[in-house]
Amino acid sequence: VTHFNSIDEDKDGNLLISARFYNEVLKVNKKTGQIMWRMGGKYNTVKLLNDKQPFLGQHDARFTGPNTFSLFDNGHTYDSLRHNARALEYEINDSLKTATLVWSYSNPKTVYSQAAGGLQKTKDGFTLVNYGKVSPGGQNMTLELLDKLNEKLLTISFPDTMASYRAYYYNTYPVKINQPELKVIQKNGREYITTIKPYKYYVWNNGKTDKEIEFVKGQMHYAFVSNDGKVYTSSVRKKP
């Protein structure tokens, strides 16, 4: 009925819960179960001081500080209410039950998000906006990476409007990836480069798809390899 789509916990153990079908974010005392406040929807108890646009069908509500939280506003409900999808961050006063919109971003072009989506604000100032399942009638968008000034650093979209439920930004890989090793071989007086272990499919950084390519001194060489033609892994890079 409510469809909780995210739960976050602050250092005091309080829970921030996003209830999508209520168009509501609520804060709950985990020890007592007491609802501290409800923001959005018909049971709202928080006064928003500087924004008249309510969030709709929101996802990924997360604490960003002691008194702040962010969320992805899909701007879409099943009762025909909708507006352009937005990324939002609020500062909230728990005792006064007031909230202030301290940061927001909305793509200049219309993006309707039916479902899913997320927002991540990193400690070093980057913002990743994931638009979830976009609907016809707006711009086809999957995700955007923004800098501190909301300038776009990266935009990704799928041509078939495939939905992306959640996306995350990492400075380093969070898991260990075993990258195939490369080797240089001699053939007919020339040098070629290939992987030590053979694979069925190759896509080299110069666009070629052969198992091995001629080695060029002073150039970077690496390949994306696969045995099923669907999942590819990047090899190590042989630098100049």
PDB file of C-alpha atoms in Angstrom:
ATOM      1  CA  VAL A   1       0.000   0.000   0.000  1.00  0.00           C
ATOM      2  CA  THR A   2       2.714   2.462   0.975  1.00  0.00           C
ATOM      3  CA  HIS A   3       5.629   1.007  -1.010  1.00  0.00           C
ATOM      4  CA  PHE A   4       8.647   1.935   1.124  1.00  0.00           C
ATOM      5  CA  ASN A   5      11.467   2.311  -1.422  1.00  0.00           C
ATOM      6  CA  SER A   6      14.289   3.543   0.817  1.00  0.00           C
ATOM      7  CA  ILE A   7      15.227   3.496   4.495  1.00  0.00           C
ATOM      8  CA  ASP A   8      18.198   5.385   5.929  1.00  0.00           C
ATOM      9  CA  GLU A   9      19.499   5.631   9.500  1.00  0.00           C
ATOM     10  CA  ASP A  10      21.195   8.599  11.172  1.00  0.00           C
ATOM     11  CA  LYS A  11      23.821   8.473  13.942  1.00  0.00           C
ATOM     12  CA  ASP A  12      21.088   8.638  16.600  1.00  0.00           C
ATOM     13  CA  GLY A  13      19.333   5.596  15.162  1.00  0.00           C
ATOM     14  CA  ASN A  14      16.383   7.505  13.716  1.00  0.00           C
ATOM     15  CA  LEU A  15      15.001   6.238  10.416  1.00  0.00           C
ATOM     16  CA  LEU A  16      14.230   8.227   7.292  1.00  0.00           C
ATOM     17  CA  ILE A  17      11.639   6.347   5.234  1.00  0.00           C
ATOM     18  CA  SER A  18      10.356   7.123   1.749  1.00  0.00           C
ATOM     19  CA  ALA A  19       6.746   6.013   1.178  1.00  0.00           C
ATOM     20  CA  ARG A  20       6.317   6.344  -2.557  1.00  0.00           C
ATOM     21  CA  PHE A  21       2.559   5.936  -2.932  1.00  0.00           C
ATOM     22  CA  TYR A  22       1.929   8.385  -0.067  1.00  0.00           C
ATOM     23  CA  ASN A  23       4.212  10.975  -1.755  1.00  0.00           C
ATOM     24  CA  GLU A  24       5.691  11.167   1.725  1.00  0.00           C
ATOM     25  CA  VAL A  25       8.972  11.015   3.634  1.00  0.00           C
ATOM     26  CA  LEU A  26       8.742  10.277   7.342  1.00  0.00           C
ATOM     27  CA  LYS A  27      11.227  10.272  10.206  1.00  0.00           C
ATOM     28  CA  VAL A  28      10.778   7.565  12.833  1.00  0.00           C
ATOM     29  CA  ASN A  29      12.383   7.042  16.236  1.00  0.00           C
ATOM     30  CA  LYS A  30      13.726   3.513  15.871  1.00  0.00           C
ATOM     31  CA  LYS A  31      13.757   2.835  19.620  1.00  0.00           C
ATOM     32  CA  THR A  32      10.154   3.852  20.306  1.00  0.00           C
ATOM     33  CA  GLY A  33       8.532   3.558  16.877  1.00  0.00           C
ATOM     34  CA  GLN A  34       7.230   7.104  17.252  1.00  0.00           C
ATOM     35  CA  ILE A  35       6.739   9.087  14.040  1.00  0.00           C
ATOM     36  CA  MET A  36       8.694  12.315  14.550  1.00  0.00           C
ATOM     37  CA  TRP A  37       7.321  14.024  11.424  1.00  0.00           C
ATOM     38  CA  ARG A  38       5.734  13.313   8.056  1.00  0.00           C
ATOM     39  CA  MET A  39       6.682  15.458   5.077  1.00  0.00           C
ATOM     40  CA  GLY A  40       4.614  15.487   1.883  1.00  0.00           C
ATOM     41  CA  GLY A  41       1.306  13.877   1.032  1.00  0.00           C
ATOM     42  CA  LYS A  42      -2.057  14.350   2.732  1.00  0.00           C
ATOM     43  CA  TYR A  43      -0.783  13.661   6.266  1.00  0.00           C
ATOM     44  CA  ASN A  44       2.012  16.233   6.131  1.00  0.00           C
ATOM     45  CA  THR A  45       3.159  17.727   9.469  1.00  0.00           C
ATOM     46  CA  VAL A  46       6.108  19.774   8.157  1.00  0.00           C
ATOM     47  CA  LYS A  47       5.851  23.357   6.932  1.00  0.00           C
ATOM     48  CA  LEU A  48       8.003  23.932   3.827  1.00  0.00           C
ATOM     49  CA  LEU A  49       9.216  27.504   3.980  1.00  0.00           C
ATOM     50  CA  ASN A  50      10.487  28.251   0.482  1.00  0.00           C
ATOM     51  CA  ASP A  51       9.053  25.852  -2.101  1.00  0.00           C
ATOM     52  CA  LYS A  52       5.453  25.373  -3.218  1.00  0.00           C
ATOM     53  CA  GLN A  53       6.122  22.367  -5.491  1.00  0.00           C
ATOM     54  CA  PRO A  54       5.398  19.060  -3.667  1.00  0.00           C
ATOM     55  CA  PHE A  55       7.507  15.996  -4.412  1.00  0.00           C
ATOM     56  CA  LEU A  56       5.597  13.123  -6.031  1.00  0.00           C
ATOM     57  CA  GLY A  57       6.398   9.390  -6.144  1.00  0.00           C
ATOM     58  CA  GLN A  58       9.837  10.112  -4.653  1.00  0.00           C
ATOM     59  CA  HIS A  59      12.732   7.667  -4.234  1.00  0.00           C
ATOM     60  CA  ASP A  60      16.043   7.328  -2.389  1.00  0.00           C
ATOM     61  CA  ALA A  61      15.587   9.640   0.610  1.00  0.00           C
ATOM     62  CA  ARG A  62      18.971   9.814   2.398  1.00  0.00           C
ATOM     63  CA  PHE A  63      20.447  11.737   5.314  1.00  0.00           C
ATOM     64  CA  THR A  64      23.186  14.092   4.056  1.00  0.00           C
ATOM     65  CA  GLY A  65      23.946  15.665   7.444  1.00  0.00           C
ATOM     66  CA  PRO A  66      22.617  16.071  11.008  1.00  0.00           C
ATOM     67  CA  ASN A  67      19.643  18.172   9.845  1.00  0.00           C
ATOM     68  CA  THR A  68      19.586  17.614   6.080  1.00  0.00           C
ATOM     69  CA  PHE A  69      18.372  14.951   3.696  1.00  0.00           C
ATOM     70  CA  SER A  70      18.150  14.490  -0.057  1.00  0.00           C
ATOM     71  CA  LEU A  71      15.712  12.697  -2.331  1.00  0.00           C
ATOM     72  CA  PHE A  72      14.874  12.114  -5.977  1.00  0.00           C
ATOM     73  CA  ASP A  73      11.525  13.659  -6.852  1.00  0.00           C
ATOM     74  CA  ASN A  74      10.035  11.600  -9.682  1.00  0.00           C
ATOM     75  CA  GLY A  75       7.319  14.210 -10.151  1.00  0.00           C
ATOM     76  CA  HIS A  76       4.941  11.431 -11.163  1.00  0.00           C
ATOM     77  CA  THR A  77       1.923   9.746  -9.555  1.00  0.00           C
ATOM     78  CA  TYR A  78      -0.850   7.488 -10.768  1.00  0.00           C
ATOM     79  CA  ASP A  79      -3.551  10.135 -10.247  1.00  0.00           C
ATOM     80  CA  SER A  80      -2.293  12.194 -13.216  1.00  0.00           C
ATOM     81  CA  LEU A  81      -0.288  14.664 -11.121  1.00  0.00           C
ATOM     82  CA  ARG A  82       3.150  15.245 -12.586  1.00  0.00           C
ATOM     83  CA  HIS A  83       5.977  17.692 -13.031  1.00  0.00           C
ATOM     84  CA  ASN A  84       9.575  17.627 -14.214  1.00  0.00           C
ATOM     85  CA  ALA A  85      11.765  15.219 -12.234  1.00  0.00           C
ATOM     86  CA  ARG A  86      13.962  16.950  -9.662  1.00  0.00           C
ATOM     87  CA  ALA A  87      16.893  16.293  -7.333  1.00  0.00           C
ATOM     88  CA  LEU A  88      16.281  17.929  -3.934  1.00  0.00           C
ATOM     89  CA  GLU A  89      17.999  18.549  -0.613  1.00  0.00           C
ATOM     90  CA  TYR A  90      16.216  19.892   2.457  1.00  0.00           C
ATOM     91  CA  GLU A  91      17.291  21.298   5.804  1.00  0.00           C
ATOM     92  CA  ILE A  92      14.775  20.411   8.493  1.00  0.00           C
ATOM     93  CA  ASN A  93      14.123  21.521  12.049  1.00  0.00           C
ATOM     94  CA  ASP A  94      12.799  18.525  13.967  1.00  0.00           C
ATOM     95  CA  SER A  95      11.405  20.510  16.897  1.00  0.00           C
ATOM     96  CA  LEU A  96       9.727  23.280  14.889  1.00  0.00           C
ATOM     97  CA  LYS A  97       8.779  20.852  12.088  1.00  0.00           C
ATOM     98  CA  THR A  98       9.881  23.260   9.363  1.00  0.00           C
ATOM     99  CA  ALA A  99      11.879  22.522   6.223  1.00  0.00           C
ATOM    100  CA  THR A 100      13.893  24.670   3.823  1.00  0.00           C
ATOM    101  CA  LEU A 101      14.873  23.659   0.300  1.00  0.00           C
ATOM    102  CA  VAL A 102      18.642  24.302   0.315  1.00  0.00           C
ATOM    103  CA  TRP A 103      19.580  22.740  -3.041  1.00  0.00           C
ATOM    104  CA  SER A 104      17.793  21.534  -6.149  1.00  0.00           C
ATOM    105  CA  TYR A 105      18.465  20.481  -9.715  1.00  0.00           C
ATOM    106  CA  SER A 106      16.140  19.858 -12.626  1.00  0.00           C
ATOM    107  CA  ASN A 107      17.187  19.145 -16.185  1.00  0.00           C
ATOM    108  CA  PRO A 108      16.447  22.138 -18.445  1.00  0.00           C
ATOM    109  CA  LYS A 109      14.494  19.792 -20.695  1.00  0.00           C
ATOM    110  CA  THR A 110      11.445  17.875 -19.503  1.00  0.00           C
ATOM    111  CA  VAL A 111      12.169  14.469 -17.968  1.00  0.00           C
ATOM    112  CA  TYR A 112       9.189  12.449 -16.684  1.00  0.00           C
ATOM    113  CA  SER A 113      10.165   9.631 -14.338  1.00  0.00           C
ATOM    114  CA  GLN A 114       7.466   6.983 -13.833  1.00  0.00           C
ATOM    115  CA  ALA A 115       9.356   4.981 -11.229  1.00  0.00           C
ATOM    116  CA  ALA A 116      12.712   4.117  -9.645  1.00  0.00           C
ATOM    117  CA  GLY A 117      15.539   6.651  -9.708  1.00  0.00           C
ATOM    118  CA  GLY A 118      17.910   7.996  -7.101  1.00  0.00           C
ATOM    119  CA  LEU A 119      20.174  10.787  -5.941  1.00  0.00           C
ATOM    120  CA  GLN A 120      23.672  10.640  -4.478  1.00  0.00           C
ATOM    121  CA  LYS A 121      25.603  13.639  -3.174  1.00  0.00           C
ATOM    122  CA  THR A 122      29.237  12.722  -2.535  1.00  0.00           C
ATOM    123  CA  LYS A 123      31.562  14.145   0.110  1.00  0.00           C
ATOM    124  CA  ASP A 124      33.821  15.628  -2.565  1.00  0.00           C
ATOM    125  CA  GLY A 125      31.035  17.645  -4.158  1.00  0.00           C
ATOM    126  CA  PHE A 126      29.772  15.470  -7.002  1.00  0.00           C
ATOM    127  CA  THR A 127      26.076  14.750  -7.511  1.00  0.00           C
ATOM    128  CA  LEU A 128      24.738  11.708  -9.344  1.00  0.00           C
ATOM    129  CA  VAL A 129      21.132  11.962 -10.537  1.00  0.00           C
ATOM    130  CA  ASN A 130      19.561   8.701 -11.705  1.00  0.00           C
ATOM    131  CA  TYR A 131      16.243   9.203 -13.516  1.00  0.00           C
ATOM    132  CA  GLY A 132      14.876   5.667 -13.202  1.00  0.00           C
ATOM    133  CA  LYS A 133      12.186   4.689 -15.696  1.00  0.00           C
ATOM    134  CA  VAL A 134      11.504   7.668 -17.946  1.00  0.00           C
ATOM    135  CA  SER A 135       8.176   7.925 -19.744  1.00  0.00           C
ATOM    136  CA  PRO A 136       7.336   9.087 -23.284  1.00  0.00           C
ATOM    137  CA  GLY A 137       6.696  12.766 -23.793  1.00  0.00           C
ATOM    138  CA  GLY A 138       9.954  13.987 -22.323  1.00  0.00           C
ATOM    139  CA  GLN A 139      13.696  13.702 -22.785  1.00  0.00           C
ATOM    140  CA  ASN A 140      15.222  10.215 -22.731  1.00  0.00           C
ATOM    141  CA  MET A 141      17.659  10.361 -19.824  1.00  0.00           C
ATOM    142  CA  THR A 142      19.265   7.697 -17.644  1.00  0.00           C
ATOM    143  CA  LEU A 143      21.686   9.548 -15.387  1.00  0.00           C
ATOM    144  CA  GLU A 144      23.743  12.707 -15.032  1.00  0.00           C
ATOM    145  CA  LEU A 145      26.883  13.500 -13.041  1.00  0.00           C
ATOM    146  CA  LEU A 146      27.111  17.101 -11.801  1.00  0.00           C
ATOM    147  CA  ASP A 147      29.867  19.180 -10.237  1.00  0.00           C
ATOM    148  CA  LYS A 148      29.547  21.601  -7.305  1.00  0.00           C
ATOM    149  CA  LEU A 149      28.019  24.247  -9.586  1.00  0.00           C
ATOM    150  CA  ASN A 150      25.438  21.825 -11.060  1.00  0.00           C
ATOM    151  CA  GLU A 151      27.387  21.771 -14.324  1.00  0.00           C
ATOM    152  CA  LYS A 152      27.005  18.466 -16.180  1.00  0.00           C
ATOM    153  CA  LEU A 153      30.190  16.374 -16.310  1.00  0.00           C
ATOM    154  CA  LEU A 154      28.615  13.237 -17.734  1.00  0.00           C
ATOM    155  CA  THR A 155      25.312  12.220 -19.296  1.00  0.00           C
ATOM    156  CA  ILE A 156      24.238   8.638 -20.028  1.00  0.00           C
ATOM    157  CA  SER A 157      21.071   7.472 -21.756  1.00  0.00           C
ATOM    158  CA  PHE A 158      19.923   4.162 -23.227  1.00  0.00           C
ATOM    159  CA  PRO A 159      18.371   4.335 -26.714  1.00  0.00           C
ATOM    160  CA  ASP A 160      15.588   1.934 -25.687  1.00  0.00           C
ATOM    161  CA  THR A 161      14.701   3.911 -22.499  1.00  0.00           C
ATOM    162  CA  MET A 162      15.661   0.952 -20.306  1.00  0.00           C
ATOM    163  CA  ALA A 163      15.128   1.824 -16.646  1.00  0.00           C
ATOM    164  CA  SER A 164      17.977   2.137 -14.162  1.00  0.00           C
ATOM    165  CA  TYR A 165      16.706   1.534 -10.649  1.00  0.00           C
ATOM    166  CA  ARG A 166      19.729   2.959  -8.831  1.00  0.00           C
ATOM    167  CA  ALA A 167      23.203   4.216  -9.716  1.00  0.00           C
ATOM    168  CA  TYR A 168      26.202   4.881  -7.473  1.00  0.00           C
ATOM    169  CA  TYR A 169      29.348   6.963  -7.790  1.00  0.00           C
ATOM    170  CA  TYR A 170      32.666   5.529  -6.558  1.00  0.00           C
ATOM    171  CA  ASN A 171      36.106   7.123  -6.508  1.00  0.00           C
ATOM    172  CA  THR A 172      37.602   3.639  -6.621  1.00  0.00           C
ATOM    173  CA  TYR A 173      36.150   0.246  -7.497  1.00  0.00           C
ATOM    174  CA  PRO A 174      34.247  -1.165  -4.496  1.00  0.00           C
ATOM    175  CA  VAL A 175      35.006  -4.730  -5.580  1.00  0.00           C
ATOM    176  CA  LYS A 176      38.052  -6.549  -6.912  1.00  0.00           C
ATOM    177  CA  ILE A 177      37.879  -7.048 -10.684  1.00  0.00           C
ATOM    178  CA  ASN A 178      40.204  -9.637 -12.176  1.00  0.00           C
ATOM    179  CA  GLN A 179      41.365  -7.916 -15.330  1.00  0.00           C
ATOM    180  CA  PRO A 180      42.861 -10.090 -18.085  1.00  0.00           C
ATOM    181  CA  GLU A 181      46.618  -9.715 -18.545  1.00  0.00           C
ATOM    182  CA  LEU A 182      48.176  -8.748 -21.886  1.00  0.00           C
ATOM    183  CA  LYS A 183      51.222 -10.092 -23.661  1.00  0.00           C
ATOM    184  CA  VAL A 184      53.276  -9.105 -26.697  1.00  0.00           C
ATOM    185  CA  ILE A 185      54.091 -11.831 -29.232  1.00  0.00           C
ATOM    186  CA  GLN A 186      56.383 -11.990 -32.255  1.00  0.00           C
ATOM    187  CA  LYS A 187      54.965 -13.015 -35.657  1.00  0.00           C
ATOM    188  CA  ASN A 188      56.729 -12.703 -38.998  1.00  0.00           C
ATOM    189  CA  GLY A 189      59.137 -10.122 -37.671  1.00  0.00           C
ATOM    190  CA  ARG A 190      56.365  -7.964 -36.176  1.00  0.00           C
ATOM    191  CA  GLU A 191      55.024  -7.490 -32.666  1.00  0.00           C
ATOM    192  CA  TYR A 192      51.389  -8.149 -31.779  1.00  0.00           C
ATOM    193  CA  ILE A 193      49.483  -7.791 -28.527  1.00  0.00           C
ATOM    194  CA  THR A 194      46.779 -10.086 -27.153  1.00  0.00           C
ATOM    195  CA  THR A 195      45.523 -11.492 -23.856  1.00  0.00           C
ATOM    196  CA  ILE A 196      47.393 -14.262 -22.078  1.00  0.00           C
ATOM    197  CA  LYS A 197      44.134 -16.198 -21.745  1.00  0.00           C
ATOM    198  CA  PRO A 198      42.111 -16.444 -24.991  1.00  0.00           C
ATOM    199  CA  TYR A 199      38.555 -15.079 -25.214  1.00  0.00           C
ATOM    200  CA  LYS A 200      35.826 -15.426 -27.819  1.00  0.00           C
ATOM    201  CA  TYR A 201      35.104 -11.711 -28.279  1.00  0.00           C
ATOM    202  CA  TYR A 202      37.461  -8.726 -28.354  1.00  0.00           C
ATOM    203  CA  VAL A 203      36.963  -4.987 -28.691  1.00  0.00           C
ATOM    204  CA  TRP A 204      40.262  -3.087 -28.616  1.00  0.00           C
ATOM    205  CA  ASN A 205      40.601   0.563 -27.701  1.00  0.00           C
ATOM    206  CA  ASN A 206      41.309   1.347 -31.373  1.00  0.00           C
ATOM    207  CA  GLY A 207      37.966  -0.211 -32.371  1.00  0.00           C
ATOM    208  CA  LYS A 208      39.325  -3.444 -33.840  1.00  0.00           C
ATOM    209  CA  THR A 209      37.721  -6.754 -32.908  1.00  0.00           C
ATOM    210  CA  ASP A 210      40.524  -9.191 -33.781  1.00  0.00           C
ATOM    211  CA  LYS A 211      41.987 -11.572 -31.229  1.00  0.00           C
ATOM    212  CA  GLU A 212      45.289  -9.797 -31.543  1.00  0.00           C
ATOM    213  CA  ILE A 213      46.338  -6.435 -32.963  1.00  0.00           C
ATOM    214  CA  GLU A 214      49.674  -5.072 -34.058  1.00  0.00           C
ATOM    215  CA  PHE A 215      51.601  -3.521 -31.191  1.00  0.00           C
ATOM    216  CA  VAL A 216      52.436   0.136 -31.727  1.00  0.00           C
ATOM    217  CA  LYS A 217      55.177   1.577 -29.547  1.00  0.00           C
ATOM    218  CA  GLY A 218      54.231   4.767 -27.731  1.00  0.00           C
ATOM    219  CA  GLN A 219      50.506   4.000 -27.740  1.00  0.00           C
ATOM    220  CA  MET A 220      48.100   2.757 -25.068  1.00  0.00           C
ATOM    221  CA  HIS A 221      46.706  -0.738 -25.626  1.00  0.00           C
ATOM    222  CA  TYR A 222      43.793  -2.462 -23.887  1.00  0.00           C
ATOM    223  CA  ALA A 223      40.804  -4.593 -24.831  1.00  0.00           C
ATOM    224  CA  PHE A 224      37.290  -5.372 -23.623  1.00  0.00           C
ATOM    225  CA  VAL A 225      36.874  -9.151 -23.701  1.00  0.00           C
ATOM    226  CA  SER A 226      33.952 -11.544 -23.366  1.00  0.00           C
ATOM    227  CA  ASN A 227      33.028 -15.175 -23.850  1.00  0.00           C
ATOM    228  CA  ASP A 228      29.293 -14.642 -24.291  1.00  0.00           C
ATOM    229  CA  GLY A 229      29.217 -11.361 -26.228  1.00  0.00           C
ATOM    230  CA  LYS A 230      27.139  -9.712 -23.481  1.00  0.00           C
ATOM    231  CA  VAL A 231      29.285  -9.158 -20.416  1.00  0.00           C
ATOM    232  CA  TYR A 232      32.680  -7.579 -21.163  1.00  0.00           C
ATOM    233  CA  THR A 233      35.655  -7.035 -18.851  1.00  0.00           C
ATOM    234  CA  SER A 234      38.397  -4.517 -19.478  1.00  0.00           C
ATOM    235  CA  SER A 235      41.917  -5.907 -19.658  1.00  0.00           C
ATOM    236  CA  VAL A 236      44.836  -4.269 -17.901  1.00  0.00           C
ATOM    237  CA  ARG A 237      46.266  -1.324 -19.808  1.00  0.00           C
ATOM    238  CA  LYS A 238      49.652  -1.520 -21.436  1.00  0.00           C
ATOM    239  CA  LYS A 239      50.861   2.062 -21.229  1.00  0.00           C
ATOM    240  CA  PRO A 240      53.370   3.683 -23.617  1.00  0.00           C
TER     241      PRO A 240
END
